[in-house]
Amino acid sequence: MFQVTIALPSGKRTSVTVAESSKVADVKLLAQQQFQQGFLRLITAWGYVLSDLEESVEAAELEEGDHLTAIAQQARLAATGSAFALWIYGGDKILTWGSAYNGGRSTSIQKKLKNVQQVQATLHAFAAVLADGSVVTWGSHRCGGDSSFVSDQLRGVQRVEATAGAFAAILKDGSVVTWGAPYLGGDSSEVQDQLKNVRQIQGSLQAFAAVLENGSVVTWGSHRYGGDSSKVQPELFLVRQLKASPFAFAAILADGSVATWGDPDYGGDSSLVQDQLKNVQEIQGTRFAFAAILADGSVVTWGDAERGGDSSEVQDQLRNVTQIQATNTAFAAIRADGSVVTWGFHFPDQGGDSSAVRDQLRNVRQVQGSHGAFAAILADGSVVTWGDPNEGGDSFDVQDQLRNVQQIQASHRAFAAILADGSVVTWGDPDYGGDSSEVQDQLKGVQQVQATSGAFAAILADGSVVTWGNPDYGGDSS
């Protein structure tokens, strides 16, 4: 047995007793227990990172009196439609659960994971970018889980983006490699010679749009979903920002104007408001419409009129808007004075009508949307909800618990709020994560919550994970 001192960068330190037969994993576990930190990277005094957990302490040359530095690492969660992936930047392992078909099973690829830099997801598959620029994929083979036929091209990958069923990787030289369902953007062969010096990619449900260094745009995938931008191609130069909804794209140009394409009924045609789209600062979208915030704080909307594309009934209230959030079919705009203006679908109510709680919507700090409801965090840490009661629009049963709320996350039909003390309060459809009673005593020291369409996963301060909701959507990580 021998003693090793382990210290955090803050100066906090501890001594642990290590057996000569121990492995690096044993030392790491002792450090995690002592510091109550779930994710640590151990570094020796001579700068060697103890990354191989199966390495013996003898092989790692650890001896009596050695000093190690422990660097706390932030765990991250990625999600497909029905599976979770827990990972750490620079880590060599990814923990997955949920639907096996949609990425919940990853045993076959674990040995390939070295120094993970990014994890991206379609609705059915995951892609991990490694530090050496290669990519590891798993999940539905048809929807991006199988990248074997382009693996020799996936070198020097900087970032990966996704549609519902395909991936697009930007390489170091600015070129692009795609895979997955061809009709969802997985086949870029028709525009491959144009995909050079790419700086950004956005995906709708079934199409990709790439912004080049010169500000022009190249698109591919389903034409209806924005894969064909030929009608507005002459306008697509000096693009400053690109926003995608499920069915369409909107590009903010250098002069503050906007060019749109995709399904004309769902935001792809902004011709009726084109003369109003000047000095645009930001664009937000529902599933079927767009809303643009102008430099003067006013708002311009277009797309499906009933689902957020028509804001005429509240247009005189849309002044000094600083932020816009959306449900599937409605918008909520936060104004500079902390009040909220809503519009969109409300027959039945999907969040577009907040009249019942208007008097409570004061000093709003943040708004989150589920499929059909909104939840607003006020400056005092309380919460106001509205919209479909079956999708989180009614928080009456937990209202007295919603105090000192720091953050809210949403599944399709439920909400989860993290409080200042690290506990969690949930409401909405129980089958979609609205009931966390079975794991409530475990929800302590929560740092982060992520959601699939029907379940939640919480990362605790000690690195453990608690899940609830529909087991088929990742609600059971046992």
Short mmCIF file of C-alpha atoms in Angstrom, two decimals:
data_model
loop_
_atom_site.label_atom_id
_atom_site.label_comp_id
_atom_site.label_asym_id
_atom_site.label_seq_id
_atom_site.Cartn_x
_atom_site.Cartn_y
_atom_site.Cartn_z
CA MET A 1 0.00 0.00 0.00
CA PHE A 2 1.17 3.56 -0.63
CA GLN A 3 -0.14 7.13 -0.34
CA VAL A 4 -0.90 9.48 -3.25
CA THR A 5 -1.94 13.13 -2.92
CA ILE A 6 -4.59 14.37 -5.33
CA ALA A 7 -5.43 18.08 -5.69
CA LEU A 8 -7.99 20.13 -7.57
CA PRO A 9 -6.90 23.36 -9.33
CA SER A 10 -8.77 25.25 -6.57
CA GLY A 11 -6.22 24.00 -4.07
CA LYS A 12 -8.49 21.49 -2.37
CA ARG A 13 -6.57 18.27 -1.83
CA THR A 14 -6.86 14.81 -0.38
CA SER A 15 -4.65 11.79 0.23
CA VAL A 16 -5.69 8.29 -0.82
CA THR A 17 -4.26 4.89 -0.02
CA VAL A 18 -3.54 2.79 -3.10
CA ALA A 19 -2.80 -0.91 -3.28
CA GLU A 20 0.10 -2.01 -5.50
CA SER A 21 -2.34 -4.22 -7.42
CA SER A 22 -4.66 -1.31 -8.20
CA LYS A 23 -5.52 0.04 -11.60
CA VAL A 24 -5.86 3.66 -12.67
CA ALA A 25 -9.65 3.18 -12.48
CA ASP A 26 -9.34 2.44 -8.75
CA VAL A 27 -7.38 5.64 -8.11
CA LYS A 28 -9.88 7.65 -10.13
CA LEU A 29 -12.80 6.18 -8.17
CA LEU A 30 -11.14 7.12 -4.86
CA ALA A 31 -10.67 10.69 -6.11
CA GLN A 32 -14.28 10.90 -7.26
CA GLN A 33 -15.50 9.72 -3.88
CA GLN A 34 -13.28 12.11 -1.94
CA PHE A 35 -14.15 15.18 -4.01
CA GLN A 36 -17.79 14.18 -4.72
CA GLN A 37 -17.10 14.81 -8.40
CA GLY A 38 -18.40 12.33 -10.92
CA PHE A 39 -16.07 13.15 -13.79
CA LEU A 40 -12.37 13.74 -13.22
CA ARG A 41 -9.24 13.57 -15.36
CA LEU A 42 -6.07 12.67 -13.46
CA ILE A 43 -2.73 14.16 -14.49
CA THR A 44 0.65 13.26 -13.03
CA ALA A 45 3.22 15.80 -11.85
CA TRP A 46 5.15 15.30 -15.09
CA GLY A 47 2.09 16.02 -17.25
CA TYR A 48 1.02 12.49 -18.14
CA VAL A 49 -2.75 12.04 -18.43
CA LEU A 50 -3.95 8.82 -16.82
CA SER A 51 -6.47 8.03 -19.54
CA ASP A 52 -6.16 4.23 -19.67
CA LEU A 53 -8.34 3.09 -16.78
CA GLU A 54 -7.20 -0.51 -17.16
CA GLU A 55 -3.53 0.44 -16.80
CA SER A 56 -1.94 -0.76 -13.56
CA VAL A 57 -0.56 1.82 -11.13
CA GLU A 58 2.82 0.14 -11.58
CA ALA A 59 2.71 0.66 -15.36
CA ALA A 60 1.60 4.26 -14.77
CA GLU A 61 4.69 4.62 -12.53
CA LEU A 62 2.74 5.83 -9.50
CA GLU A 63 4.74 5.67 -6.30
CA GLU A 64 4.60 6.64 -2.64
CA GLY A 65 4.26 10.42 -2.21
CA ASP A 66 3.29 11.17 -5.81
CA HIS A 67 1.09 14.16 -6.50
CA LEU A 68 -1.76 14.08 -9.02
CA THR A 69 -3.92 16.91 -10.32
CA ALA A 70 -7.62 16.18 -10.79
CA ILE A 71 -9.42 18.23 -13.45
CA ALA A 72 -13.20 18.26 -13.15
CA GLN A 73 -14.95 17.57 -16.44
CA GLN A 74 -18.48 18.53 -17.38
CA ALA A 75 -20.67 15.68 -18.51
CA ARG A 76 -22.86 16.33 -21.54
CA LEU A 77 -26.03 14.73 -22.82
CA ALA A 78 -27.07 14.27 -26.44
CA ALA A 79 -30.36 12.73 -27.54
CA THR A 80 -32.03 11.18 -30.56
CA GLY A 81 -35.83 10.97 -30.56
CA SER A 82 -35.78 8.06 -28.10
CA ALA A 83 -32.25 7.47 -26.77
CA PHE A 84 -29.65 9.32 -24.70
CA ALA A 85 -25.86 9.53 -24.94
CA LEU A 86 -23.82 10.68 -21.93
CA TRP A 87 -20.33 11.86 -22.81
CA ILE A 88 -17.41 13.99 -21.68
CA TYR A 89 -15.30 16.28 -23.85
CA GLY A 90 -12.01 14.46 -24.35
CA GLY A 91 -13.38 11.22 -22.92
CA ASP A 92 -12.95 7.70 -24.27
CA LYS A 93 -16.37 6.30 -23.49
CA ILE A 94 -20.02 7.15 -24.15
CA LEU A 95 -22.85 5.79 -22.03
CA THR A 96 -26.07 5.19 -23.99
CA TRP A 97 -29.56 3.95 -23.17
CA GLY A 98 -33.10 4.03 -24.56
CA SER A 99 -34.25 2.60 -27.86
CA ALA A 100 -31.50 0.29 -29.15
CA TYR A 101 -32.58 0.87 -32.73
CA ASN A 102 -32.28 4.65 -32.31
CA GLY A 103 -28.86 4.73 -30.67
CA GLY A 104 -29.48 3.36 -27.18
CA ARG A 105 -27.07 0.46 -27.74
CA SER A 106 -23.44 1.32 -28.43
CA THR A 107 -21.40 -1.67 -27.20
CA SER A 108 -20.05 -2.45 -30.67
CA ILE A 109 -18.37 0.96 -31.07
CA GLN A 110 -17.03 1.65 -27.57
CA LYS A 111 -13.47 0.53 -28.36
CA LYS A 112 -13.31 3.03 -31.23
CA LEU A 113 -13.98 6.02 -28.94
CA LYS A 114 -10.84 8.02 -28.20
CA ASN A 115 -10.86 11.67 -27.11
CA VAL A 116 -14.46 12.54 -28.07
CA GLN A 117 -14.92 16.17 -29.15
CA GLN A 118 -18.59 16.33 -30.20
CA VAL A 119 -21.68 14.12 -30.25
CA GLN A 120 -24.45 14.95 -32.74
CA ALA A 121 -27.77 13.18 -33.29
CA THR A 122 -30.42 12.63 -35.94
CA LEU A 123 -33.79 11.36 -34.69
CA HIS A 124 -32.48 7.80 -34.97
CA ALA A 125 -28.67 7.75 -34.74
CA PHE A 126 -25.58 9.31 -33.14
CA ALA A 127 -22.26 10.51 -34.54
CA ALA A 128 -19.19 11.18 -32.39
CA VAL A 129 -16.32 13.34 -33.67
CA LEU A 130 -12.93 12.31 -32.26
CA ALA A 131 -9.83 14.47 -31.72
CA ASP A 132 -8.05 12.81 -34.65
CA GLY A 133 -10.80 14.06 -36.97
CA SER A 134 -12.46 10.70 -37.51
CA VAL A 135 -16.13 9.91 -36.80
CA VAL A 136 -17.82 7.00 -35.03
CA THR A 137 -21.54 6.34 -35.68
CA TRP A 138 -24.22 4.05 -34.28
CA GLY A 139 -28.00 3.67 -34.27
CA SER A 140 -30.31 3.23 -37.26
CA HIS A 141 -28.17 2.33 -40.27
CA ARG A 142 -30.61 4.00 -42.65
CA CYS A 143 -30.64 7.28 -40.75
CA GLY A 144 -26.94 7.93 -40.17
CA GLY A 145 -25.89 5.12 -37.86
CA ASP A 146 -23.77 3.49 -40.57
CA SER A 147 -21.00 5.66 -42.03
CA SER A 148 -18.84 2.78 -43.28
CA PHE A 149 -19.17 3.64 -46.96
CA VAL A 150 -17.74 7.15 -46.35
CA SER A 151 -15.37 6.28 -43.49
CA ASP A 152 -12.29 6.77 -45.67
CA GLN A 153 -13.49 10.32 -46.43
CA LEU A 154 -14.15 11.20 -42.79
CA ARG A 155 -10.72 12.61 -42.01
CA GLY A 156 -10.04 15.98 -40.46
CA VAL A 157 -13.68 16.41 -39.41
CA GLN A 158 -14.27 19.69 -37.57
CA ARG A 159 -17.99 19.48 -36.88
CA VAL A 160 -21.06 17.40 -37.74
CA GLU A 161 -24.64 18.64 -38.24
CA ALA A 162 -27.86 16.65 -38.70
CA THR A 163 -31.32 16.48 -40.22
CA ALA A 164 -33.94 13.98 -39.03
CA GLY A 165 -32.10 11.12 -40.73
CA ALA A 166 -28.75 12.21 -42.15
CA PHE A 167 -25.42 13.75 -41.13
CA ALA A 168 -23.15 16.32 -42.78
CA ALA A 169 -19.52 16.70 -41.68
CA ILE A 170 -17.44 19.81 -42.32
CA LEU A 171 -13.79 18.85 -42.90
CA LYS A 172 -10.70 20.89 -42.08
CA ASP A 173 -10.28 21.87 -45.74
CA GLY A 174 -13.86 23.22 -45.89
CA SER A 175 -15.30 20.33 -47.89
CA VAL A 176 -18.32 18.29 -46.76
CA VAL A 177 -19.07 14.58 -46.40
CA THR A 178 -22.66 13.35 -46.00
CA TRP A 179 -24.29 10.03 -45.12
CA GLY A 180 -27.62 8.64 -43.96
CA ALA A 181 -30.96 8.56 -45.75
CA PRO A 182 -30.39 10.10 -49.22
CA TYR A 183 -33.79 11.78 -49.31
CA LEU A 184 -33.11 13.37 -45.89
CA GLY A 185 -29.86 15.02 -46.95
CA GLY A 186 -27.55 12.01 -46.86
CA ASP A 187 -26.65 12.33 -50.55
CA SER A 188 -24.87 15.55 -51.57
CA SER A 189 -23.39 14.21 -54.81
CA GLU A 190 -25.27 16.70 -57.03
CA VAL A 191 -23.66 19.68 -55.27
CA GLN A 192 -20.38 18.11 -54.13
CA ASP A 193 -18.24 20.25 -56.40
CA GLN A 194 -19.83 23.38 -54.88
CA LEU A 195 -19.17 22.36 -51.28
CA LYS A 196 -15.85 24.11 -50.80
CA ASN A 197 -14.76 26.51 -48.05
CA VAL A 198 -17.90 25.72 -46.02
CA ARG A 199 -18.08 27.61 -42.71
CA GLN A 200 -21.54 26.63 -41.41
CA ILE A 201 -24.27 24.04 -42.01
CA GLN A 202 -27.88 24.01 -40.83
CA GLY A 203 -30.41 21.22 -41.22
CA SER A 204 -34.19 21.21 -41.56
CA LEU A 205 -36.04 17.90 -41.14
CA GLN A 206 -35.00 16.63 -44.55
CA ALA A 207 -32.48 19.06 -46.10
CA PHE A 208 -29.19 20.82 -45.48
CA ALA A 209 -27.98 24.34 -46.24
CA ALA A 210 -24.28 25.22 -46.17
CA VAL A 211 -22.92 28.76 -45.92
CA LEU A 212 -19.58 29.22 -47.70
CA GLU A 213 -16.78 31.60 -46.70
CA ASN A 214 -17.87 34.04 -49.40
CA GLY A 215 -21.38 34.20 -47.92
CA SER A 216 -23.11 32.16 -50.62
CA VAL A 217 -25.30 29.11 -49.86
CA VAL A 218 -25.42 25.55 -51.20
CA THR A 219 -28.44 23.32 -50.47
CA TRP A 220 -29.35 19.64 -50.92
CA GLY A 221 -31.88 17.09 -49.73
CA SER A 222 -35.66 17.13 -50.05
CA HIS A 223 -36.75 20.06 -52.23
CA ARG A 224 -39.92 20.59 -50.23
CA TYR A 225 -37.92 20.94 -47.00
CA GLY A 226 -35.41 23.44 -48.37
CA GLY A 227 -33.07 21.27 -50.40
CA ASP A 228 -33.66 23.43 -53.49
CA SER A 229 -32.77 27.13 -53.14
CA SER A 230 -32.56 27.87 -56.86
CA LYS A 231 -35.43 30.41 -56.80
CA VAL A 232 -33.62 32.66 -54.33
CA GLN A 233 -30.03 31.82 -55.28
CA PRO A 234 -29.35 35.29 -56.73
CA GLU A 235 -30.28 36.76 -53.32
CA LEU A 236 -28.08 34.38 -51.32
CA PHE A 237 -24.86 36.31 -51.00
CA LEU A 238 -23.14 37.72 -47.92
CA VAL A 239 -25.29 35.53 -45.67
CA ARG A 240 -24.71 36.50 -42.03
CA GLN A 241 -26.89 33.97 -40.25
CA LEU A 242 -28.94 30.92 -41.20
CA LYS A 243 -32.04 29.68 -39.40
CA ALA A 244 -33.82 26.40 -40.12
CA SER A 245 -37.32 25.28 -39.24
CA PRO A 246 -38.46 21.71 -39.97
CA PHE A 247 -39.79 22.70 -43.40
CA ALA A 248 -37.83 25.79 -44.49
CA PHE A 249 -34.77 28.02 -44.20
CA ALA A 250 -34.37 31.75 -43.55
CA ALA A 251 -31.09 33.55 -44.18
CA ILE A 252 -30.25 36.94 -42.70
CA LEU A 253 -28.08 38.84 -45.18
CA ALA A 254 -25.35 41.38 -44.44
CA ASP A 255 -27.70 44.29 -45.12
CA GLY A 256 -30.28 42.98 -42.63
CA SER A 257 -32.72 41.69 -45.22
CA VAL A 258 -33.93 38.07 -45.36
CA ALA A 259 -34.08 35.38 -48.03
CA THR A 260 -36.30 32.30 -47.51
CA TRP A 261 -36.87 28.98 -49.26
CA GLY A 262 -38.46 25.60 -48.63
CA ASP A 263 -42.16 24.80 -48.19
CA PRO A 264 -43.92 28.07 -49.11
CA ASP A 265 -46.84 27.36 -46.77
CA TYR A 266 -44.58 26.84 -43.75
CA GLY A 267 -42.12 29.73 -43.89
CA GLY A 268 -40.36 29.14 -47.19
CA ASP A 269 -42.04 32.14 -48.84
CA SER A 270 -41.67 35.56 -47.19
CA SER A 271 -42.69 37.61 -50.23
CA LEU A 272 -45.75 39.12 -48.52
CA VAL A 273 -43.60 40.71 -45.81
CA GLN A 274 -40.36 41.18 -47.75
CA ASP A 275 -40.52 44.97 -47.63
CA GLN A 276 -40.80 44.80 -43.81
CA LEU A 277 -37.78 42.54 -43.38
CA LYS A 278 -35.13 45.19 -42.85
CA ASN A 279 -32.45 45.40 -40.16
CA VAL A 280 -33.31 41.88 -38.99
CA GLN A 281 -31.32 40.84 -35.92
CA GLU A 282 -32.65 37.40 -35.09
CA ILE A 283 -35.09 34.78 -36.41
CA GLN A 284 -37.02 32.13 -34.49
CA GLY A 285 -39.33 29.42 -35.84
CA THR A 286 -42.23 27.22 -34.90
CA ARG A 287 -42.65 24.05 -36.92
CA PHE A 288 -44.67 25.96 -39.51
CA ALA A 289 -43.68 29.65 -39.38
CA PHE A 290 -40.93 32.19 -38.73
CA ALA A 291 -40.72 35.34 -36.59
CA ALA A 292 -37.99 37.96 -37.08
CA ILE A 293 -36.89 40.52 -34.48
CA LEU A 294 -35.85 43.82 -36.08
CA ALA A 295 -33.28 46.28 -34.77
CA ASP A 296 -36.01 48.53 -33.38
CA GLY A 297 -37.50 45.66 -31.35
CA SER A 298 -40.51 45.11 -33.60
CA VAL A 299 -41.42 41.70 -35.05
CA VAL A 300 -42.30 40.44 -38.54
CA THR A 301 -43.90 37.01 -39.05
CA TRP A 302 -44.67 34.75 -42.01
CA GLY A 303 -45.64 31.16 -42.78
CA ASP A 304 -48.75 29.24 -41.73
CA ALA A 305 -51.09 31.98 -40.45
CA GLU A 306 -52.78 29.84 -37.78
CA ARG A 307 -49.49 28.44 -36.47
CA GLY A 308 -47.58 31.63 -35.78
CA GLY A 309 -47.24 33.14 -39.23
CA ASP A 310 -49.85 35.86 -38.59
CA SER A 311 -49.18 38.20 -35.66
CA SER A 312 -51.56 40.95 -36.79
CA GLU A 313 -53.79 40.65 -33.69
CA VAL A 314 -50.88 41.52 -31.39
CA GLN A 315 -48.75 43.58 -33.77
CA ASP A 316 -49.19 46.80 -31.79
CA GLN A 317 -47.87 45.00 -28.68
CA LEU A 318 -44.75 43.69 -30.40
CA ARG A 319 -42.43 46.50 -29.40
CA ASN A 320 -39.04 46.36 -27.66
CA VAL A 321 -38.92 42.59 -28.10
CA THR A 322 -35.65 41.07 -26.89
CA GLN A 323 -36.30 37.34 -27.26
CA ILE A 324 -38.75 34.92 -28.92
CA GLN A 325 -39.45 31.29 -28.04
CA ALA A 326 -41.78 28.80 -29.70
CA THR A 327 -43.91 25.71 -29.24
CA ASN A 328 -44.79 23.57 -32.23
CA THR A 329 -47.43 26.06 -33.40
CA ALA A 330 -47.15 29.29 -31.35
CA PHE A 331 -44.72 32.06 -30.41
CA ALA A 332 -43.99 33.88 -27.14
CA ALA A 333 -42.08 37.16 -27.27
CA ILE A 334 -40.36 38.59 -24.19
CA ARG A 335 -40.25 42.38 -24.15
CA ALA A 336 -37.64 44.60 -22.52
CA ASP A 337 -39.97 45.33 -19.61
CA GLY A 338 -40.32 41.62 -18.84
CA SER A 339 -43.84 41.23 -20.20
CA VAL A 340 -44.81 38.55 -22.73
CA VAL A 341 -46.81 38.66 -25.97
CA THR A 342 -48.11 35.43 -27.53
CA TRP A 343 -49.74 34.44 -30.80
CA GLY A 344 -50.34 31.35 -32.90
CA PHE A 345 -52.51 28.27 -32.65
CA HIS A 346 -55.03 28.28 -29.79
CA PHE A 347 -57.95 26.14 -30.97
CA PRO A 348 -57.27 24.03 -28.94
CA ASP A 349 -54.75 26.11 -27.06
CA GLN A 350 -51.15 25.38 -28.02
CA GLY A 351 -49.65 28.38 -26.23
CA GLY A 352 -50.80 31.11 -28.60
CA ASP A 353 -53.27 32.55 -26.06
CA SER A 354 -51.79 33.67 -22.74
CA SER A 355 -54.69 35.93 -21.74
CA ALA A 356 -55.56 33.78 -18.71
CA VAL A 357 -52.13 34.43 -17.17
CA ARG A 358 -51.28 37.81 -18.68
CA ASP A 359 -51.38 39.58 -15.32
CA GLN A 360 -48.85 37.08 -13.93
CA LEU A 361 -46.39 37.48 -16.82
CA ARG A 362 -44.27 40.24 -15.32
CA ASN A 363 -40.48 40.37 -15.02
CA VAL A 364 -40.14 37.26 -17.18
CA ARG A 365 -36.54 36.06 -17.38
CA GLN A 366 -36.83 33.00 -19.62
CA VAL A 367 -39.47 31.06 -21.58
CA GLN A 368 -39.36 27.39 -22.57
CA GLY A 369 -41.79 25.59 -24.89
CA SER A 370 -42.96 21.99 -25.09
CA HIS A 371 -44.93 20.70 -28.09
CA GLY A 372 -48.01 22.68 -27.09
CA ALA A 373 -47.35 24.72 -23.94
CA PHE A 374 -45.07 27.39 -22.48
CA ALA A 375 -43.38 27.78 -19.09
CA ALA A 376 -41.98 31.16 -18.07
CA ILE A 377 -39.43 31.70 -15.29
CA LEU A 378 -39.95 35.03 -13.53
CA ALA A 379 -37.25 37.16 -11.91
CA ASP A 380 -38.23 35.89 -8.45
CA GLY A 381 -37.73 32.27 -9.54
CA SER A 382 -41.41 31.37 -9.75
CA VAL A 383 -43.02 29.87 -12.87
CA VAL A 384 -46.09 30.70 -14.96
CA THR A 385 -47.47 28.17 -17.47
CA TRP A 386 -50.07 28.25 -20.22
CA GLY A 387 -51.12 26.27 -23.28
CA ASP A 388 -52.35 22.70 -23.55
CA PRO A 389 -52.75 21.41 -19.96
CA ASN A 390 -51.95 17.89 -21.17
CA GLU A 391 -48.60 19.06 -22.49
CA GLY A 392 -47.41 21.07 -19.47
CA GLY A 393 -49.65 24.11 -19.74
CA ASP A 394 -51.10 23.53 -16.26
CA SER A 395 -48.63 23.46 -13.34
CA PHE A 396 -51.25 23.96 -10.59
CA ASP A 397 -50.43 20.69 -8.80
CA VAL A 398 -46.77 21.67 -8.32
CA GLN A 399 -47.08 25.45 -8.19
CA ASP A 400 -46.07 25.71 -4.54
CA GLN A 401 -42.88 23.76 -5.31
CA LEU A 402 -41.83 26.01 -8.19
CA ARG A 403 -39.59 28.39 -6.22
CA ASN A 404 -36.07 29.56 -7.06
CA VAL A 405 -36.25 27.90 -10.47
CA GLN A 406 -32.99 28.22 -12.40
CA GLN A 407 -33.69 26.34 -15.61
CA ILE A 408 -36.51 24.49 -17.40
CA GLN A 409 -36.24 21.69 -19.93
CA ALA A 410 -39.08 20.21 -22.00
CA SER A 411 -39.98 16.91 -23.62
CA HIS A 412 -42.83 16.90 -26.14
CA ARG A 413 -45.53 16.92 -23.47
CA ALA A 414 -43.90 17.71 -20.11
CA PHE A 415 -41.54 20.06 -18.28
CA ALA A 416 -38.73 19.59 -15.76
CA ALA A 417 -37.50 22.52 -13.65
CA ILE A 418 -34.14 22.61 -11.86
CA LEU A 419 -34.31 24.55 -8.59
CA ALA A 420 -31.48 26.48 -6.90
CA ASP A 421 -31.00 23.68 -4.36
CA GLY A 422 -30.41 21.13 -7.14
CA SER A 423 -33.80 19.42 -6.85
CA VAL A 424 -36.21 18.95 -9.76
CA VAL A 425 -39.95 19.58 -10.17
CA THR A 426 -41.88 18.02 -13.07
CA TRP A 427 -45.35 18.37 -14.54
CA GLY A 428 -47.28 17.55 -17.70
CA ASP A 429 -48.07 14.19 -19.28
CA PRO A 430 -46.79 11.43 -16.92
CA ASP A 431 -46.01 9.18 -19.88
CA TYR A 432 -43.65 11.82 -21.28
CA GLY A 433 -41.73 12.63 -18.08
CA GLY A 434 -44.29 14.76 -16.26
CA ASP A 435 -44.21 12.47 -13.22
CA SER A 436 -40.83 11.98 -11.52
CA SER A 437 -42.22 10.69 -8.21
CA GLU A 438 -40.52 7.30 -8.51
CA VAL A 439 -37.07 8.92 -8.65
CA GLN A 440 -37.74 12.09 -6.66
CA ASP A 441 -35.56 11.08 -3.72
CA GLN A 442 -32.64 10.62 -6.15
CA LEU A 443 -33.00 14.05 -7.76
CA LYS A 444 -30.54 15.95 -5.58
CA GLY A 445 -27.61 18.04 -6.70
CA VAL A 446 -28.86 18.11 -10.28
CA GLN A 447 -26.51 19.98 -12.63
CA GLN A 448 -28.17 19.43 -15.99
CA VAL A 449 -31.35 17.97 -17.50
CA GLN A 450 -31.78 16.80 -21.09
CA ALA A 451 -34.84 15.38 -22.85
CA THR A 452 -35.85 13.09 -25.66
CA SER A 453 -39.39 13.41 -27.02
CA GLY A 454 -40.76 11.29 -24.16
CA ALA A 455 -38.27 11.15 -21.26
CA PHE A 456 -35.78 13.11 -19.15
CA ALA A 457 -32.24 12.46 -17.91
CA ALA A 458 -30.60 14.41 -15.08
CA ILE A 459 -26.85 14.56 -14.40
CA LEU A 460 -26.09 14.91 -10.68
CA ALA A 461 -23.09 16.61 -9.08
CA ASP A 462 -21.51 13.24 -8.28
CA GLY A 463 -21.68 12.23 -11.95
CA SER A 464 -24.55 9.78 -11.62
CA VAL A 465 -27.57 9.92 -13.91
CA VAL A 466 -31.26 9.71 -13.01
CA THR A 467 -33.88 9.06 -15.69
CA TRP A 468 -37.67 9.03 -15.83
CA GLY A 469 -40.49 9.06 -18.37
CA ASN A 470 -41.35 6.59 -21.11
CA PRO A 471 -38.86 3.67 -21.02
CA ASP A 472 -39.06 3.34 -24.81
CA TYR A 473 -37.75 6.93 -25.09
CA GLY A 474 -34.88 6.65 -22.60
CA GLY A 475 -36.80 6.95 -19.35
CA ASP A 476 -35.21 3.78 -17.93
CA SER A 477 -31.42 3.68 -17.66
CA SER A 478 -31.32 0.77 -15.20
#
